[in-house]
Short mmCIF file of C-alpha atoms and ligand atoms in Angstrom, two decimals:
data_model
loop_
_atom_site.label_atom_id
_atom_site.label_comp_id
_atom_site.label_asym_id
_atom_site.label_seq_id
_atom_site.Cartn_x
_atom_site.Cartn_y
_atom_site.Cartn_z
CA ARG A 1 90.07 103.30 78.24
CA ARG A 2 89.92 99.71 79.16
CA SER A 3 88.07 98.68 82.27
CA PHE A 4 89.13 95.83 84.53
CA LEU A 5 85.54 95.02 85.11
CA THR A 6 84.80 94.37 81.47
CA GLY A 7 81.29 93.94 80.24
CA ALA A 8 79.88 94.86 83.57
CA VAL A 9 79.40 98.54 83.49
CA LEU A 10 76.52 100.02 85.35
CA ALA A 11 75.34 103.13 83.56
CA GLY A 12 73.11 106.00 84.67
CA GLY A 13 71.12 104.01 87.20
CA SER A 14 73.90 104.12 89.75
CA LEU A 15 72.22 106.75 91.88
CA TRP A 16 69.38 104.40 92.51
CA ALA A 17 71.52 101.36 92.89
CA ALA A 18 73.54 103.22 95.47
CA SER A 19 70.55 103.97 97.64
CA SER A 20 69.75 101.42 100.28
CA LEU A 21 66.65 100.51 98.29
CA TRP A 22 68.41 97.57 96.72
CA ARG A 23 69.63 94.92 99.07
CA PRO A 24 72.28 92.74 97.46
CA SER A 25 70.31 90.37 95.30
CA PHE A 26 72.89 87.71 95.91
CA ALA A 27 72.45 86.73 99.55
CA ALA A 28 75.65 86.50 101.50
CA GLU A 29 76.30 84.02 104.26
CA ALA A 30 78.30 85.37 107.13
CA ARG A 31 81.98 84.76 106.41
CA GLN A 32 85.05 84.83 108.56
CA LEU A 33 86.72 88.23 108.30
CA ARG A 34 89.75 88.08 106.04
CA ILE A 35 92.88 89.42 107.74
CA PRO A 36 95.44 90.69 105.24
CA GLU A 37 98.88 89.15 105.61
CA LEU A 38 101.19 91.17 107.85
CA ILE A 39 104.61 92.09 106.48
CA ASP A 40 106.85 93.55 109.15
CA ALA A 41 109.76 95.43 107.60
CA ARG A 42 112.10 94.33 110.40
CA ASP A 43 111.48 90.67 109.56
CA GLN A 44 112.36 91.40 105.94
CA GLY A 45 115.67 93.17 106.46
CA GLN A 46 113.91 96.51 105.81
CA SER A 47 113.01 95.58 102.29
CA ILE A 48 109.46 94.86 101.25
CA ALA A 49 108.28 93.61 97.87
CA LEU A 50 104.88 94.66 96.57
CA THR A 51 103.48 93.63 93.22
CA ALA A 52 100.41 95.31 91.76
CA GLN A 53 98.61 92.58 89.88
CA VAL A 54 95.35 91.49 88.30
CA GLY A 55 93.50 88.62 89.95
CA LYS A 56 90.19 86.93 90.52
CA THR A 57 88.29 87.23 93.76
CA SER A 58 85.25 85.35 95.05
CA PHE A 59 83.33 87.90 97.07
CA PHE A 60 80.34 85.56 96.89
CA PRO A 61 80.64 81.77 96.78
CA GLY A 62 80.99 80.45 93.26
CA ARG A 63 81.20 83.89 91.66
CA GLU A 64 84.48 85.28 90.44
CA SER A 65 85.23 88.94 89.89
CA VAL A 66 88.21 90.45 88.12
CA THR A 67 90.04 92.55 90.70
CA LEU A 68 93.37 94.20 91.43
CA GLY A 69 95.58 93.72 94.43
CA PHE A 70 99.11 93.87 95.79
CA ASN A 71 100.72 90.42 96.16
CA GLY A 72 97.23 88.95 95.87
CA SER A 73 93.95 89.34 94.10
CA TYR A 74 92.28 92.08 96.14
CA LEU A 75 93.76 94.73 98.47
CA GLY A 76 97.31 94.27 99.73
CA PRO A 77 99.25 93.03 102.74
CA THR A 78 99.43 95.14 105.89
CA LEU A 79 102.88 96.69 106.05
CA ARG A 80 104.35 97.38 109.46
CA VAL A 81 107.24 99.80 109.68
CA HIS A 82 109.08 101.20 112.69
CA ARG A 83 109.99 104.72 113.65
CA GLY A 84 113.66 105.41 113.09
CA ASP A 85 114.03 102.81 110.33
CA GLU A 86 114.50 103.24 106.60
CA VAL A 87 112.45 100.84 104.57
CA GLU A 88 112.89 100.05 100.92
CA VAL A 89 109.72 99.05 99.12
CA ALA A 90 110.10 97.52 95.69
CA VAL A 91 106.79 98.15 93.95
CA ARG A 92 106.50 96.16 90.75
CA ASN A 93 103.75 96.95 88.31
CA ALA A 94 102.43 93.72 86.81
CA LEU A 95 99.30 95.42 85.49
CA GLY A 96 98.61 96.24 81.91
CA GLU A 97 98.54 99.96 82.65
CA ASP A 98 100.33 102.67 84.61
CA THR A 99 99.85 102.96 88.34
CA THR A 100 101.40 104.65 91.38
CA VAL A 101 101.50 103.79 95.07
CA HIS A 102 100.92 106.63 97.50
CA TRP A 103 101.76 106.30 101.21
CA HIS A 104 98.81 108.18 102.64
CA GLY A 105 99.80 109.85 105.91
CA LEU A 106 103.52 109.15 105.74
CA LEU A 107 105.70 112.19 106.33
CA ILE A 108 108.30 111.84 103.59
CA PRO A 109 109.64 114.08 100.82
CA GLY A 110 107.64 114.61 97.64
CA GLU A 111 109.66 112.35 95.37
CA LEU A 112 108.91 109.34 97.64
CA ASP A 113 105.24 110.15 98.13
CA GLY A 114 103.85 108.03 95.29
CA GLY A 115 101.52 110.70 93.99
CA PRO A 116 100.56 111.13 90.34
CA HIS A 117 104.11 112.20 89.37
CA GLN A 118 105.66 108.86 90.40
CA THR A 119 104.12 106.77 87.67
CA ILE A 120 105.20 103.14 87.55
CA ARG A 121 105.03 101.80 84.01
CA PRO A 122 103.81 98.27 83.32
CA GLY A 123 106.61 95.80 83.90
CA SER A 124 108.78 98.20 85.85
CA THR A 125 109.64 98.53 89.54
CA TRP A 126 109.77 101.65 91.71
CA ARG A 127 112.07 101.47 94.72
CA PRO A 128 111.54 104.31 97.16
CA VAL A 129 113.47 104.16 100.44
CA LEU A 130 111.10 105.49 103.06
CA PRO A 131 112.54 107.15 106.16
CA ILE A 132 110.10 106.50 109.02
CA ARG A 133 110.30 109.57 111.25
CA GLN A 134 106.88 109.92 112.79
CA PRO A 135 104.93 108.55 115.75
CA ALA A 136 103.00 105.29 115.66
CA ALA A 137 99.87 105.58 113.52
CA THR A 138 97.49 103.76 111.21
CA LEU A 139 98.13 104.87 107.63
CA TRP A 140 97.31 103.31 104.31
CA TYR A 141 98.63 103.02 100.81
CA HIS A 142 96.74 103.15 97.55
CA SER A 143 96.96 103.89 93.85
CA HIS A 144 97.12 107.59 92.98
CA MET A 145 97.24 107.30 89.20
CA HIS A 146 95.84 110.52 87.89
CA GLY A 147 92.41 110.07 86.38
CA ARG A 148 92.43 106.38 87.32
CA THR A 149 92.67 106.48 91.12
CA GLY A 150 88.95 105.87 91.63
CA GLU A 151 88.83 102.87 89.35
CA GLN A 152 92.10 101.32 90.55
CA VAL A 153 91.24 101.67 94.23
CA TYR A 154 87.71 100.41 93.58
CA ALA A 155 89.20 97.34 91.91
CA GLY A 156 91.41 96.73 94.97
CA LEU A 157 94.69 98.67 94.91
CA ALA A 158 94.90 99.63 98.58
CA GLY A 159 96.33 98.31 101.83
CA LEU A 160 97.12 99.21 105.40
CA LEU A 161 100.40 100.74 106.58
CA ILE A 162 101.11 100.64 110.30
CA VAL A 163 103.82 102.76 111.89
CA SER A 164 104.95 101.39 115.23
CA ASP A 165 107.25 102.90 117.84
CA ASP A 166 108.54 102.32 121.39
CA ASP A 167 106.26 104.90 123.03
CA GLU A 168 103.22 103.20 121.64
CA ARG A 169 104.46 99.72 122.54
CA ALA A 170 105.12 100.87 126.12
CA LEU A 171 101.44 101.67 126.58
CA GLY A 172 100.52 98.00 126.38
CA LEU A 173 97.60 98.53 124.01
CA PRO A 174 96.22 95.42 122.30
CA SER A 175 98.74 94.74 119.56
CA GLU A 176 98.55 91.13 118.50
CA TYR A 177 97.84 91.59 114.82
CA GLY A 178 94.75 89.76 113.62
CA VAL A 179 93.88 88.67 117.16
CA ASP A 180 93.19 91.67 119.39
CA ASP A 181 94.52 94.28 116.95
CA LEU A 182 92.37 94.13 113.84
CA PRO A 183 92.74 95.99 110.57
CA LEU A 184 89.29 96.92 109.24
CA ILE A 185 89.27 98.41 105.74
CA LEU A 186 85.70 99.55 105.14
CA GLN A 187 84.48 99.67 101.55
CA ASP A 188 81.20 99.68 99.67
CA ARG A 189 80.95 97.97 96.30
CA GLN A 190 78.34 97.25 93.67
CA PHE A 191 77.65 93.69 92.56
CA GLU A 192 75.47 92.14 89.91
CA ASN A 193 74.64 88.50 90.51
CA GLY A 194 77.58 88.30 92.85
CA THR A 195 80.10 89.80 90.45
CA LEU A 196 81.78 93.13 91.10
CA ILE A 197 80.76 95.86 88.69
CA LEU A 198 82.06 99.36 88.20
CA PRO A 199 79.50 102.14 88.52
CA GLN A 200 80.03 104.63 85.67
CA GLY A 201 78.48 107.78 84.39
CA MET A 202 77.59 111.28 85.41
CA MET A 203 76.12 110.45 88.82
CA SER A 204 79.14 108.35 89.76
CA THR A 205 81.31 111.35 89.02
CA MET A 206 79.11 113.75 90.92
CA HIS A 207 78.58 111.81 94.13
CA GLY A 208 81.42 109.34 93.76
CA ARG A 209 81.30 105.62 93.01
CA ARG A 210 79.15 103.83 95.54
CA GLY A 211 77.68 100.41 96.01
CA ASP A 212 74.93 98.71 97.95
CA THR A 213 77.21 96.07 99.51
CA LEU A 214 79.50 96.74 102.44
CA MET A 215 82.73 94.83 102.84
CA VAL A 216 85.50 94.76 105.39
CA ASN A 217 88.95 93.72 104.10
CA GLY A 218 87.14 92.47 101.02
CA THR A 219 84.86 90.18 103.05
CA VAL A 220 81.13 90.60 102.52
CA ASN A 221 79.02 90.11 105.66
CA PRO A 222 82.06 89.48 107.87
CA VAL A 223 82.27 87.92 111.31
CA ALA A 224 85.38 88.25 113.47
CA ARG A 225 86.17 86.01 116.41
CA VAL A 226 87.71 88.15 119.10
CA PRO A 227 89.03 87.49 122.59
CA ARG A 228 86.82 88.44 125.54
CA GLY A 229 88.45 91.69 126.43
CA LEU A 230 89.67 94.89 124.87
CA VAL A 231 90.18 94.77 121.13
CA ARG A 232 91.83 97.46 119.06
CA LEU A 233 90.12 98.19 115.78
CA ARG A 234 92.08 100.07 113.14
CA LEU A 235 89.32 101.54 111.03
CA VAL A 236 90.17 102.76 107.56
CA ASN A 237 87.57 104.27 105.29
CA GLY A 238 88.80 102.84 102.00
CA SER A 239 85.59 103.61 100.14
CA ASN A 240 85.71 105.79 97.07
CA ALA A 241 82.99 108.12 98.32
CA ARG A 242 80.93 106.70 101.13
CA GLU A 243 81.00 108.17 104.59
CA TYR A 244 80.27 105.90 107.57
CA ASP A 245 78.48 106.71 110.77
CA LEU A 246 79.61 103.84 112.98
CA ALA A 247 78.05 102.64 116.21
CA PHE A 248 77.44 99.32 117.93
CA ALA A 249 73.91 97.98 117.53
CA ASP A 250 73.58 97.67 121.31
CA ASP A 251 74.87 101.24 121.68
CA ARG A 252 77.82 100.15 123.80
CA PRO A 253 80.45 102.84 124.29
CA PHE A 254 83.97 102.47 122.94
CA HIS A 255 87.16 104.47 123.23
CA TRP A 256 88.65 106.43 120.39
CA ILE A 257 92.44 106.32 120.86
CA ALA A 258 94.07 107.49 117.65
CA SER A 259 93.43 109.92 114.82
CA GLU A 260 95.22 109.89 111.44
CA GLY A 261 98.43 111.28 112.93
CA GLY A 262 98.66 108.79 115.78
CA LEU A 263 97.58 108.36 119.38
CA LEU A 264 95.52 111.00 121.14
CA GLU A 265 96.59 112.49 124.45
CA LYS A 266 93.92 110.46 126.17
CA PRO A 267 91.15 108.08 125.13
CA VAL A 268 87.78 109.62 124.28
CA GLU A 269 84.65 107.69 125.11
CA LEU A 270 82.20 107.71 122.20
CA ARG A 271 79.11 105.84 121.09
CA SER A 272 79.36 106.73 117.44
CA LEU A 273 82.02 107.84 115.02
CA ARG A 274 81.84 109.27 111.53
CA LEU A 275 84.53 108.30 109.10
CA ALA A 276 84.87 109.99 105.71
CA PRO A 277 86.84 108.53 102.79
CA GLY A 278 90.57 108.51 103.52
CA GLU A 279 90.08 108.96 107.26
CA ARG A 280 91.28 106.46 109.85
CA ALA A 281 90.53 105.99 113.52
CA GLU A 282 91.75 103.50 116.09
CA ILE A 283 89.24 102.50 118.72
CA LEU A 284 89.22 100.11 121.68
CA ALA A 285 86.08 98.02 121.84
CA ASP A 286 85.29 96.11 125.01
CA PHE A 287 84.06 92.57 124.43
CA SER A 288 84.66 91.35 127.98
CA ASP A 289 80.95 90.72 128.58
CA GLY A 290 81.23 87.90 126.04
CA ARG A 291 78.16 89.01 124.13
CA PRO A 292 78.23 89.11 120.33
CA ALA A 293 78.24 92.64 118.99
CA THR A 294 77.51 94.20 115.64
CA LEU A 295 79.15 97.35 114.37
CA GLU A 296 76.67 99.22 112.20
CA THR A 297 76.62 102.28 110.03
CA GLY A 298 73.91 104.80 109.37
CA PRO A 299 73.14 106.16 105.92
CA ASP A 300 75.73 108.37 104.28
CA GLY A 301 74.93 112.00 105.04
CA ASN A 302 76.02 113.06 101.57
CA LEU A 303 73.85 110.53 99.81
CA SER A 304 70.79 111.37 101.89
CA MET A 305 71.39 114.99 100.99
CA MET A 306 71.66 114.19 97.29
CA MET A 307 68.59 112.01 97.41
CA GLY A 308 66.74 114.66 99.33
CA MET A 309 67.34 117.09 96.52
CA MET A 310 65.09 115.02 94.35
CA ARG A 311 61.56 115.63 95.38
CA GLY A 312 60.14 112.89 97.53
CA ALA A 313 63.16 110.72 97.06
CA ALA A 314 64.41 110.96 100.62
CA ASN A 315 61.70 108.75 102.08
CA LEU A 316 62.73 105.97 99.71
CA LEU A 317 65.76 105.48 101.91
CA GLY A 318 63.32 104.02 104.39
CA GLY A 319 63.62 102.72 107.98
CA ASN A 320 66.39 104.02 110.14
CA GLY A 321 68.72 103.03 107.33
CA ARG A 322 71.23 101.31 109.60
CA GLU A 323 73.10 98.33 108.26
CA ALA A 324 75.63 95.91 109.64
CA VAL A 325 79.31 96.46 108.88
CA ILE A 326 80.80 93.58 110.87
CA GLN A 327 79.84 91.17 113.63
CA PHE A 328 82.12 90.29 116.52
CA GLU A 329 81.95 86.97 118.36
CA PRO A 330 83.86 87.02 121.63
CA GLN A 331 85.52 83.69 122.47
CA GLY A 332 87.30 82.12 125.39
CA LYS A 333 87.75 83.27 128.94
CA ALA A 334 87.38 86.87 130.00
CA ALA A 335 90.69 88.69 129.99
CA LEU A 336 91.79 89.79 133.45
CA ASP A 337 93.23 93.16 132.66
CA SER A 338 90.94 94.82 130.16
CA LYS A 339 91.77 98.35 131.12
CA VAL A 340 91.77 101.36 128.87
CA PRO A 341 94.85 103.44 129.71
CA GLU A 342 94.08 106.82 131.19
CA ARG A 343 96.69 108.64 129.19
CA LEU A 344 98.11 107.96 125.79
CA LEU A 345 100.71 110.22 124.15
CA ALA A 346 101.31 113.91 123.79
CA HIS A 347 102.74 114.93 120.42
CA GLU A 348 104.59 117.96 119.27
CA ARG A 349 101.89 120.26 117.93
CA PRO A 350 101.97 123.10 115.44
CA ASP A 351 101.97 126.51 117.11
CA VAL A 352 99.28 128.92 115.97
CA SER A 353 101.34 131.96 116.93
CA LYS A 354 103.88 130.88 114.29
CA ALA A 355 101.40 130.94 111.41
CA VAL A 356 102.85 133.16 108.67
CA ARG A 357 100.06 133.16 106.16
CA ARG A 358 96.54 132.14 105.34
CA ARG A 359 95.37 130.40 102.17
CA ARG A 360 91.81 129.69 101.18
CA PHE A 361 90.57 126.65 99.31
CA VAL A 362 87.06 126.11 98.00
CA MET A 363 86.20 122.68 96.64
CA ASN A 364 83.93 123.70 93.78
CA MET A 365 80.91 121.80 92.68
CA GLY A 366 78.64 124.77 92.24
CA MET A 367 76.01 125.24 89.58
CA GLY A 368 78.20 127.76 87.78
CA ASN A 369 80.91 125.16 87.60
CA MET A 370 78.52 122.47 86.45
CA MET A 371 77.22 124.74 83.70
CA ARG A 372 80.66 124.76 82.17
CA GLY A 373 80.16 121.02 81.91
CA GLY A 374 82.65 118.30 81.05
CA MET A 375 85.73 117.81 83.15
CA GLY A 376 85.59 121.34 84.50
CA MET A 377 82.68 120.79 86.82
CA LEU A 378 84.86 119.78 89.75
CA SER A 379 87.74 122.00 90.79
CA ILE A 380 89.47 123.82 93.64
CA ASN A 381 89.34 127.61 93.61
CA GLY A 382 87.85 127.44 90.12
CA ARG A 383 90.77 125.56 88.62
CA ALA A 384 90.60 121.91 87.66
CA PHE A 385 93.77 119.92 88.42
CA ASP A 386 96.61 120.26 85.95
CA MET A 387 99.73 118.10 86.34
CA GLY A 388 101.79 120.86 84.77
CA ARG A 389 100.68 123.69 87.04
CA VAL A 390 101.95 124.30 90.55
CA ASP A 391 99.16 125.93 92.53
CA GLU A 392 100.92 126.91 95.74
CA GLN A 393 104.51 127.49 96.81
CA ILE A 394 105.40 127.00 100.43
CA ARG A 395 108.56 127.59 102.44
CA LEU A 396 109.96 124.56 104.23
CA GLY A 397 109.37 124.82 107.98
CA ASP A 398 106.55 127.34 107.69
CA THR A 399 103.32 127.10 109.61
CA GLU A 400 100.19 128.29 107.79
CA ILE A 401 96.46 128.46 108.26
CA TRP A 402 94.48 126.82 105.48
CA GLU A 403 90.82 127.68 105.35
CA VAL A 404 88.87 125.02 103.49
CA THR A 405 85.26 125.04 102.31
CA GLY A 406 83.29 122.55 100.22
CA GLU A 407 80.41 123.29 97.91
CA MET A 408 77.16 121.34 97.84
CA MET A 409 78.26 118.43 100.02
CA ALA A 410 80.75 117.36 102.65
CA HIS A 411 84.12 116.79 100.97
CA PRO A 412 87.00 115.03 102.78
CA PHE A 413 89.99 117.34 102.18
CA HIS A 414 93.38 115.62 102.29
CA ILE A 415 96.86 117.15 102.23
CA HIS A 416 99.97 115.16 101.39
CA GLY A 417 103.18 115.40 103.36
CA VAL A 418 101.75 117.03 106.49
CA HIS A 419 99.79 116.43 109.65
CA PHE A 420 97.59 119.30 110.72
CA GLU A 421 95.25 120.36 113.49
CA VAL A 422 91.74 121.70 113.15
CA LEU A 423 91.65 125.25 114.57
CA SER A 424 87.99 125.99 114.02
CA ARG A 425 84.93 124.60 112.33
CA ASN A 426 82.27 126.90 110.96
CA GLY A 427 83.70 129.78 112.98
CA ALA A 428 83.47 127.92 116.28
CA ALA A 429 85.88 125.87 118.34
CA PRO A 430 86.34 122.41 116.82
CA GLY A 431 84.37 119.52 118.29
CA ILE A 432 85.81 116.56 120.12
CA ARG A 433 86.13 114.53 116.92
CA ASP A 434 88.28 117.21 115.31
CA GLN A 435 91.04 116.85 117.88
CA GLY A 436 94.36 115.19 117.24
CA LEU A 437 96.73 115.36 114.31
CA ARG A 438 95.14 114.57 110.99
CA ASP A 439 95.80 114.45 107.28
CA THR A 440 92.19 114.35 106.12
CA VAL A 441 89.25 116.41 107.34
CA VAL A 442 85.66 116.82 106.24
CA ALA A 443 84.86 120.30 104.97
CA GLN A 444 81.64 121.85 103.88
CA GLU A 445 81.21 124.80 106.19
CA PRO A 446 84.66 126.36 106.54
CA VAL A 447 87.32 124.63 108.61
CA GLU A 448 90.56 126.32 109.56
CA LEU A 449 93.58 124.04 109.59
CA LEU A 450 96.90 124.73 111.24
CA VAL A 451 99.52 123.14 109.01
CA LYS A 452 103.26 122.87 109.47
CA PHE A 453 105.28 121.94 106.40
CA THR A 454 108.19 119.72 107.38
CA GLN A 455 108.83 117.81 104.14
CA THR A 456 110.41 119.08 100.94
CA ALA A 457 108.69 118.68 97.59
CA VAL A 458 110.46 120.33 94.69
CA ALA A 459 110.52 118.26 91.50
CA SER A 460 107.56 116.18 92.68
CA PRO A 461 104.89 118.40 94.21
CA PHE A 462 102.53 117.29 96.97
CA MET A 463 98.79 117.06 96.36
CA TYR A 464 95.81 118.43 98.22
CA HIS A 465 92.46 117.12 97.14
CA CYS A 466 89.04 115.84 97.91
CA HIS A 467 89.27 112.17 98.93
CA ILE A 468 86.05 111.32 97.12
CA LEU A 469 88.14 109.62 94.47
CA GLU A 470 85.91 110.55 91.54
CA HIS A 471 86.12 114.18 92.59
CA GLU A 472 89.89 113.90 92.77
CA ASP A 473 90.11 112.17 89.37
CA ASN A 474 87.93 114.81 87.76
CA GLY A 475 89.72 117.92 88.87
CA MET A 476 89.14 118.54 92.60
CA MET A 477 92.86 118.50 93.33
CA GLY A 478 95.75 120.94 93.44
CA GLN A 479 99.49 120.67 94.02
CA PHE A 480 102.11 122.52 95.99
CA VAL A 481 105.87 122.63 96.25
CA VAL A 482 107.76 122.99 99.52
CA SER A 483 111.32 124.30 99.51
CU1 C2O B 501 94.81 108.94 100.10
CU2 C2O B 501 96.20 111.90 97.78
O1 C2O B 501 95.49 110.34 98.87
CU1 CU B 502 97.85 111.20 100.87
CU1 CU B 503 84.58 116.21 96.89
#
């Protein structure tokens, strides 16, 4: 297999490189946060062109890395679509290898979903017409090429997808893209002398590809100028494996307003927020005091756990382990009406009394599994992913309870084609952060999910998988049909 990041492969040492022991050796000056271009489908006559391409990106001044992007060298434009519309996206593959584009969180039938069955060959164009029939939400799109998702997303094949609707617009939330409504795609990457490298090897498979350098929208050490007032942050965990534990350095509170499925019924005041790979959250941060603020993250719980398994290794993580994700510099005059709305939106919710069956899923990473070695060490219910095998058959319109558990570490479990609710976590009522409609949820101790299947998937099944991309690529995925 050819790697985009040729000649720069980090072998077995990646566990150590991924600890916070190594600060980036190539010091980064603070840089203005890059805001991906916004493409609004309504300005384009409901037809958007995306090209997956190879490019060169300077993450550090004077150092070029080979990367992948859509319509650019790294990541892709933010696509804004509107409820009620039908949007054609022409996705051209200008890469030297197969790819796919999956609309993560979009409620559309299986053949439009962009999963591993919708391969786009080099030089060809895929033209799904996406019916937008769901409430306003922050979604994202990314490569889902089987066995190559981790590497292609790591190299840059991802972007933001915003669904907008009248109900959301009527709330008057900050919505000036790039000004008071900021897309923040959080990623960690590994560099060597300022050049992006691809962690490889056993440990990268086991705990997922990680890096010692945080980036937002592909900007290392970013600063964002923001107005003095309420600012909406659309947080996307676009990392392959890293979980974030976000909080402001000065511990200021913020309001969580939207989960993966869209706006919550009312804002929730928080001081910290965990975000696992694939998860999104919209928050309102208040910069009306005019003081600069830094959003930080704590160490990844999974990595600390892994490190802790090696005797004495945990203390090498050192300090409180918090590091800056992005700095905000409020500018201008204080806004007059910086008020968080009291209510947001109530959505139609699945009804637990309608649940017709229960299925159990265990994301396997156990010793028994590892003993079998090779590709079989990661699986779901003991079976590694097989493109030719349908694992579950579901009736269209059914509501089910899915009970999901993860071995050895916290695994973000994602289901295509649905939004679900968390019914319970570890046998108890779900916590405040489990509320709202979601498409991805962290599971280690069992979580019960209430899932309603509203989209058909016959010839092209939907996926469910761990969103640690190296787990997904190496077998921790299954597929289901809905008819
Ligand atoms: Cu975000 Cu199946 O993926
Ligand atoms: Cu998805
Ligand atoms: Cu996993």
